Amino acid sequence: MAPKDSKDDNKPVKINKWDGSAVKNAIDDAVKEVLTKKYNYVESFSLMDGRLTICGIAVGVAMFALLWDFLYPFPQSRPILIFCVSTYFVMMGILTLYTTYKEKGIFVVASQKNGSKKENIWEASSYLKKYDDKYKLVLCCYDAKTGARREANIKKSVASFVDTNGTVVTDIVETEVGKLHNSLLSERKEK
């Protein structure tokens, strides 16, 4: 496999502009790039780690059931299999609750270093309904000093962010994210 060329990294990704989830994911990637590259925030993977931990426990329980059933065939392994299947079902329920109530469409969590040990936390989440063209971007900032949560959002058509060729216009995304970012920073200064 040949090493990646730096020209490939700057090349815009072409997407099917009629595929809503592909468009949403491409715009989300552009927003994440603005937060991590332009503002030099450090991306935190704690939400993803939580999901992976829950899934890891569920897979571990399933693997234990498989191994136990191999070592002690069915009539003997029945109580352990019942326990493992029940535990797997509970873990999938916990995963559903976690993704619904904890993640809530958040696709990037980034921390802003501000000299002290405490960091401001920035979260970006987006919503795009199945047959709708309105992309809603929500940017939240958790202030490290006060613990206050500030939120700003925009709702625009995806046509504002994607050109006719199916590429995301990063300058427009950067401008919109910059407006949200600056509004949240100015709110902090006013208080």
PDB file of C-alpha atoms in Angstrom:
ATOM      1  CA  MET A   1       0.000   0.000   0.000  1.00  0.00           C
ATOM      2  CA  ALA A   2       1.442   3.354  -1.036  1.00  0.00           C
ATOM      3  CA  PRO A   3       1.713   6.150   1.521  1.00  0.00           C
ATOM      4  CA  LYS A   4      -0.960   8.811   1.355  1.00  0.00           C
ATOM      5  CA  ASP A   5      -0.016  11.930  -0.499  1.00  0.00           C
ATOM      6  CA  SER A   6      -0.798  15.301   1.068  1.00  0.00           C
ATOM      7  CA  LYS A   7      -2.655  16.192  -2.144  1.00  0.00           C
ATOM      8  CA  ASP A   8      -5.214  13.458  -1.384  1.00  0.00           C
ATOM      9  CA  ASP A   9      -5.955  14.982   2.042  1.00  0.00           C
ATOM     10  CA  ASN A  10      -6.917  18.366   0.574  1.00  0.00           C
ATOM     11  CA  LYS A  11      -8.981  16.917  -2.257  1.00  0.00           C
ATOM     12  CA  PRO A  12     -12.710  17.550  -1.683  1.00  0.00           C
ATOM     13  CA  VAL A  13     -14.814  14.447  -1.202  1.00  0.00           C
ATOM     14  CA  LYS A  14     -17.561  14.035  -3.780  1.00  0.00           C
ATOM     15  CA  ILE A  15     -20.845  12.709  -2.417  1.00  0.00           C
ATOM     16  CA  ASN A  16     -24.216  11.794  -3.834  1.00  0.00           C
ATOM     17  CA  LYS A  17     -26.123  14.995  -3.096  1.00  0.00           C
ATOM     18  CA  TRP A  18     -29.435  13.102  -3.141  1.00  0.00           C
ATOM     19  CA  ASP A  19     -28.394  10.748  -0.338  1.00  0.00           C
ATOM     20  CA  GLY A  20     -29.419  12.536   2.861  1.00  0.00           C
ATOM     21  CA  SER A  21     -27.268  10.550   5.272  1.00  0.00           C
ATOM     22  CA  ALA A  22     -24.169  10.898   3.082  1.00  0.00           C
ATOM     23  CA  VAL A  23     -24.714  14.665   2.863  1.00  0.00           C
ATOM     24  CA  LYS A  24     -25.243  14.938   6.622  1.00  0.00           C
ATOM     25  CA  ASN A  25     -22.105  12.913   7.359  1.00  0.00           C
ATOM     26  CA  ALA A  26     -20.017  14.968   4.922  1.00  0.00           C
ATOM     27  CA  ILE A  27     -21.164  18.254   6.476  1.00  0.00           C
ATOM     28  CA  ASP A  28     -20.549  16.801   9.946  1.00  0.00           C
ATOM     29  CA  ASP A  29     -16.989  15.906   8.915  1.00  0.00           C
ATOM     30  CA  ALA A  30     -16.444  19.455   7.651  1.00  0.00           C
ATOM     31  CA  VAL A  31     -17.700  20.895  10.967  1.00  0.00           C
ATOM     32  CA  LYS A  32     -15.418  18.537  12.893  1.00  0.00           C
ATOM     33  CA  GLU A  33     -12.494  19.631  10.763  1.00  0.00           C
ATOM     34  CA  VAL A  34     -13.223  23.297  11.484  1.00  0.00           C
ATOM     35  CA  LEU A  35     -13.267  22.691  15.243  1.00  0.00           C
ATOM     36  CA  THR A  36     -10.127  20.548  15.292  1.00  0.00           C
ATOM     37  CA  LYS A  37      -8.045  22.234  12.593  1.00  0.00           C
ATOM     38  CA  LYS A  38      -9.045  25.917  12.581  1.00  0.00           C
ATOM     39  CA  TYR A  39      -9.575  26.350  16.317  1.00  0.00           C
ATOM     40  CA  ASN A  40      -6.997  23.693  17.290  1.00  0.00           C
ATOM     41  CA  TYR A  41      -9.302  21.989  19.771  1.00  0.00           C
ATOM     42  CA  VAL A  42      -8.414  18.502  20.917  1.00  0.00           C
ATOM     43  CA  GLU A  43     -11.011  15.901  20.010  1.00  0.00           C
ATOM     44  CA  SER A  44     -12.274  13.785  22.886  1.00  0.00           C
ATOM     45  CA  PHE A  45     -13.454  10.253  22.225  1.00  0.00           C
ATOM     46  CA  SER A  46     -15.176   9.691  25.584  1.00  0.00           C
ATOM     47  CA  LEU A  47     -18.664   9.259  24.059  1.00  0.00           C
ATOM     48  CA  MET A  48     -17.368   6.692  21.593  1.00  0.00           C
ATOM     49  CA  ASP A  49     -15.413   4.958  24.361  1.00  0.00           C
ATOM     50  CA  GLY A  50     -18.621   4.587  26.365  1.00  0.00           C
ATOM     51  CA  ARG A  51     -20.389   2.972  23.436  1.00  0.00           C
ATOM     52  CA  LEU A  52     -17.435   0.670  22.774  1.00  0.00           C
ATOM     53  CA  THR A  53     -17.320  -0.363  26.440  1.00  0.00           C
ATOM     54  CA  ILE A  54     -21.000  -1.317  26.426  1.00  0.00           C
ATOM     55  CA  CYS A  55     -20.574  -3.248  23.167  1.00  0.00           C
ATOM     56  CA  GLY A  56     -17.396  -4.897  24.458  1.00  0.00           C
ATOM     57  CA  ILE A  57     -19.183  -6.169  27.556  1.00  0.00           C
ATOM     58  CA  ALA A  58     -22.025  -7.533  25.419  1.00  0.00           C
ATOM     59  CA  VAL A  59     -19.633  -9.315  23.048  1.00  0.00           C
ATOM     60  CA  GLY A  60     -17.637 -10.646  26.012  1.00  0.00           C
ATOM     61  CA  VAL A  61     -20.793 -12.136  27.514  1.00  0.00           C
ATOM     62  CA  ALA A  62     -21.677 -13.730  24.156  1.00  0.00           C
ATOM     63  CA  MET A  63     -18.176 -15.167  23.779  1.00  0.00           C
ATOM     64  CA  PHE A  64     -18.315 -16.551  27.331  1.00  0.00           C
ATOM     65  CA  ALA A  65     -21.636 -18.237  26.517  1.00  0.00           C
ATOM     66  CA  LEU A  66     -20.146 -19.741  23.364  1.00  0.00           C
ATOM     67  CA  LEU A  67     -17.102 -21.045  25.217  1.00  0.00           C
ATOM     68  CA  TRP A  68     -19.159 -22.411  28.123  1.00  0.00           C
ATOM     69  CA  ASP A  69     -21.518 -24.203  25.749  1.00  0.00           C
ATOM     70  CA  PHE A  70     -18.531 -25.688  23.921  1.00  0.00           C
ATOM     71  CA  LEU A  71     -16.954 -26.972  27.145  1.00  0.00           C
ATOM     72  CA  TYR A  72     -20.210 -28.119  28.746  1.00  0.00           C
ATOM     73  CA  PRO A  73     -22.770 -29.094  26.032  1.00  0.00           C
ATOM     74  CA  PHE A  74     -26.385 -27.957  26.183  1.00  0.00           C
ATOM     75  CA  PRO A  75     -28.124 -29.743  28.981  1.00  0.00           C
ATOM     76  CA  GLN A  76     -25.375 -28.738  31.431  1.00  0.00           C
ATOM     77  CA  SER A  77     -24.919 -25.181  30.119  1.00  0.00           C
ATOM     78  CA  ARG A  78     -28.595 -24.224  30.166  1.00  0.00           C
ATOM     79  CA  PRO A  79     -28.501 -21.920  33.268  1.00  0.00           C
ATOM     80  CA  ILE A  80     -25.358 -20.129  32.056  1.00  0.00           C
ATOM     81  CA  LEU A  81     -26.835 -19.660  28.571  1.00  0.00           C
ATOM     82  CA  ILE A  82     -30.038 -18.205  30.044  1.00  0.00           C
ATOM     83  CA  PHE A  83     -27.969 -15.802  32.142  1.00  0.00           C
ATOM     84  CA  CYS A  84     -25.775 -14.774  29.196  1.00  0.00           C
ATOM     85  CA  VAL A  85     -28.694 -14.242  26.800  1.00  0.00           C
ATOM     86  CA  SER A  86     -30.488 -12.160  29.442  1.00  0.00           C
ATOM     87  CA  THR A  87     -27.347 -10.120  30.103  1.00  0.00           C
ATOM     88  CA  TYR A  88     -26.819  -9.547  26.379  1.00  0.00           C
ATOM     89  CA  PHE A  89     -30.428  -8.356  26.028  1.00  0.00           C
ATOM     90  CA  VAL A  90     -29.980  -5.955  28.965  1.00  0.00           C
ATOM     91  CA  MET A  91     -26.708  -4.618  27.510  1.00  0.00           C
ATOM     92  CA  MET A  92     -28.397  -3.913  24.165  1.00  0.00           C
ATOM     93  CA  GLY A  93     -31.119  -2.021  26.047  1.00  0.00           C
ATOM     94  CA  ILE A  94     -28.466   0.004  27.867  1.00  0.00           C
ATOM     95  CA  LEU A  95     -26.753   0.709  24.536  1.00  0.00           C
ATOM     96  CA  THR A  96     -30.033   1.966  23.064  1.00  0.00           C
ATOM     97  CA  LEU A  97     -30.601   4.262  26.044  1.00  0.00           C
ATOM     98  CA  TYR A  98     -26.998   5.479  25.870  1.00  0.00           C
ATOM     99  CA  THR A  99     -27.160   6.400  22.194  1.00  0.00           C
ATOM    100  CA  THR A 100     -30.612   7.992  22.569  1.00  0.00           C
ATOM    101  CA  TYR A 101     -30.143  10.046  25.724  1.00  0.00           C
ATOM    102  CA  LYS A 102     -26.386  10.504  26.146  1.00  0.00           C
ATOM    103  CA  GLU A 103     -25.080  10.836  22.581  1.00  0.00           C
ATOM    104  CA  LYS A 104     -28.150  12.640  21.143  1.00  0.00           C
ATOM    105  CA  GLY A 105     -26.685  13.104  17.671  1.00  0.00           C
ATOM    106  CA  ILE A 106     -23.351  14.449  18.966  1.00  0.00           C
ATOM    107  CA  PHE A 107     -20.668  13.756  16.399  1.00  0.00           C
ATOM    108  CA  VAL A 108     -17.728  15.622  17.909  1.00  0.00           C
ATOM    109  CA  VAL A 109     -16.628  16.545  21.418  1.00  0.00           C
ATOM    110  CA  ALA A 110     -13.591  18.802  21.601  1.00  0.00           C
ATOM    111  CA  SER A 111     -11.762  20.421  24.498  1.00  0.00           C
ATOM    112  CA  GLN A 112     -10.354  23.920  24.455  1.00  0.00           C
ATOM    113  CA  LYS A 113      -7.219  24.522  26.486  1.00  0.00           C
ATOM    114  CA  ASN A 114      -7.381  27.892  28.230  1.00  0.00           C
ATOM    115  CA  GLY A 115      -4.256  27.959  30.351  1.00  0.00           C
ATOM    116  CA  SER A 116      -5.705  26.427  33.491  1.00  0.00           C
ATOM    117  CA  LYS A 117      -6.184  22.775  34.266  1.00  0.00           C
ATOM    118  CA  LYS A 118      -9.886  23.066  33.461  1.00  0.00           C
ATOM    119  CA  GLU A 119     -10.935  23.023  29.831  1.00  0.00           C
ATOM    120  CA  ASN A 120     -13.951  24.326  27.978  1.00  0.00           C
ATOM    121  CA  ILE A 121     -15.814  21.497  26.264  1.00  0.00           C
ATOM    122  CA  TRP A 122     -17.376  22.015  22.829  1.00  0.00           C
ATOM    123  CA  GLU A 123     -19.992  19.628  21.443  1.00  0.00           C
ATOM    124  CA  ALA A 124     -21.444  19.644  17.956  1.00  0.00           C
ATOM    125  CA  SER A 125     -24.582  17.745  17.036  1.00  0.00           C
ATOM    126  CA  SER A 126     -26.666  17.754  13.900  1.00  0.00           C
ATOM    127  CA  TYR A 127     -30.087  16.670  12.754  1.00  0.00           C
ATOM    128  CA  LEU A 128     -31.452  16.006   9.274  1.00  0.00           C
ATOM    129  CA  LYS A 129     -34.809  14.323   8.868  1.00  0.00           C
ATOM    130  CA  LYS A 130     -35.146  11.586   6.281  1.00  0.00           C
ATOM    131  CA  TYR A 131     -36.897  13.425   3.444  1.00  0.00           C
ATOM    132  CA  ASP A 132     -36.103  16.961   4.543  1.00  0.00           C
ATOM    133  CA  ASP A 133     -33.431  19.305   3.259  1.00  0.00           C
ATOM    134  CA  LYS A 134     -33.106  21.330   6.482  1.00  0.00           C
ATOM    135  CA  TYR A 135     -29.817  20.636   8.240  1.00  0.00           C
ATOM    136  CA  LYS A 136     -29.757  21.721  11.876  1.00  0.00           C
ATOM    137  CA  LEU A 137     -26.387  22.237  13.524  1.00  0.00           C
ATOM    138  CA  VAL A 138     -26.209  22.723  17.294  1.00  0.00           C
ATOM    139  CA  LEU A 139     -22.980  23.896  18.928  1.00  0.00           C
ATOM    140  CA  CYS A 140     -22.718  23.729  22.737  1.00  0.00           C
ATOM    141  CA  CYS A 141     -20.021  25.075  25.011  1.00  0.00           C
ATOM    142  CA  TYR A 142     -19.559  23.990  28.616  1.00  0.00           C
ATOM    143  CA  ASP A 143     -17.633  26.651  30.510  1.00  0.00           C
ATOM    144  CA  ALA A 144     -14.909  25.160  32.684  1.00  0.00           C
ATOM    145  CA  LYS A 145     -14.927  27.939  35.297  1.00  0.00           C
ATOM    146  CA  THR A 146     -18.648  28.373  35.899  1.00  0.00           C
ATOM    147  CA  GLY A 147     -19.981  25.059  34.630  1.00  0.00           C
ATOM    148  CA  ALA A 148     -22.540  26.940  32.530  1.00  0.00           C
ATOM    149  CA  ARG A 149     -23.828  25.490  29.279  1.00  0.00           C
ATOM    150  CA  ARG A 150     -24.318  27.777  26.300  1.00  0.00           C
ATOM    151  CA  GLU A 151     -25.893  26.685  23.038  1.00  0.00           C
ATOM    152  CA  ALA A 152     -26.286  28.160  19.565  1.00  0.00           C
ATOM    153  CA  ASN A 153     -27.806  26.611  16.462  1.00  0.00           C
ATOM    154  CA  ILE A 154     -28.553  27.200  12.814  1.00  0.00           C
ATOM    155  CA  LYS A 155     -31.021  25.567  10.495  1.00  0.00           C
ATOM    156  CA  LYS A 156     -30.345  25.828   6.781  1.00  0.00           C
ATOM    157  CA  SER A 157     -30.927  23.867   3.647  1.00  0.00           C
ATOM    158  CA  VAL A 158     -28.196  21.390   2.740  1.00  0.00           C
ATOM    159  CA  ALA A 159     -28.000  23.206  -0.582  1.00  0.00           C
ATOM    160  CA  SER A 160     -26.290  26.024   1.338  1.00  0.00           C
ATOM    161  CA  PHE A 161     -23.371  23.716   2.118  1.00  0.00           C
ATOM    162  CA  VAL A 162     -23.155  21.433  -0.947  1.00  0.00           C
ATOM    163  CA  ASP A 163     -22.470  22.628  -4.484  1.00  0.00           C
ATOM    164  CA  THR A 164     -23.996  21.262  -7.686  1.00  0.00           C
ATOM    165  CA  ASN A 165     -21.129  18.789  -8.146  1.00  0.00           C
ATOM    166  CA  GLY A 166     -21.812  17.126  -4.794  1.00  0.00           C
ATOM    167  CA  THR A 167     -18.873  18.503  -2.816  1.00  0.00           C
ATOM    168  CA  VAL A 168     -19.135  20.263   0.528  1.00  0.00           C
ATOM    169  CA  VAL A 169     -18.132  23.915   0.321  1.00  0.00           C
ATOM    170  CA  THR A 170     -15.815  24.099   3.320  1.00  0.00           C
ATOM    171  CA  ASP A 171     -15.575  27.898   3.273  1.00  0.00           C
ATOM    172  CA  ILE A 172     -19.314  28.221   3.884  1.00  0.00           C
ATOM    173  CA  VAL A 173     -19.237  25.579   6.619  1.00  0.00           C
ATOM    174  CA  GLU A 174     -16.282  27.350   8.226  1.00  0.00           C
ATOM    175  CA  THR A 175     -18.137  30.685   8.113  1.00  0.00           C
ATOM    176  CA  GLU A 176     -21.297  29.275   9.709  1.00  0.00           C
ATOM    177  CA  VAL A 177     -19.399  27.405  12.415  1.00  0.00           C
ATOM    178  CA  GLY A 178     -17.347  30.553  13.041  1.00  0.00           C
ATOM    179  CA  LYS A 179     -20.538  32.592  13.554  1.00  0.00           C
ATOM    180  CA  LEU A 180     -21.878  30.057  16.056  1.00  0.00           C
ATOM    181  CA  HIS A 181     -18.509  29.799  17.792  1.00  0.00           C
ATOM    182  CA  ASN A 182     -18.100  33.572  18.079  1.00  0.00           C
ATOM    183  CA  SER A 183     -21.660  34.033  19.355  1.00  0.00           C
ATOM    184  CA  LEU A 184     -20.989  31.547  22.145  1.00  0.00           C
ATOM    185  CA  LEU A 185     -17.708  33.262  23.033  1.00  0.00           C
ATOM    186  CA  SER A 186     -19.355  36.710  23.083  1.00  0.00           C
ATOM    187  CA  GLU A 187     -22.109  35.371  25.382  1.00  0.00           C
ATOM    188  CA  ARG A 188     -19.402  34.287  27.818  1.00  0.00           C
ATOM    189  CA  LYS A 189     -17.732  37.705  27.769  1.00  0.00           C
ATOM    190  CA  GLU A 190     -21.042  39.505  28.384  1.00  0.00           C
ATOM    191  CA  LYS A 191     -21.785  37.500  31.537  1.00  0.00           C
TER     192      LYS A 191
END
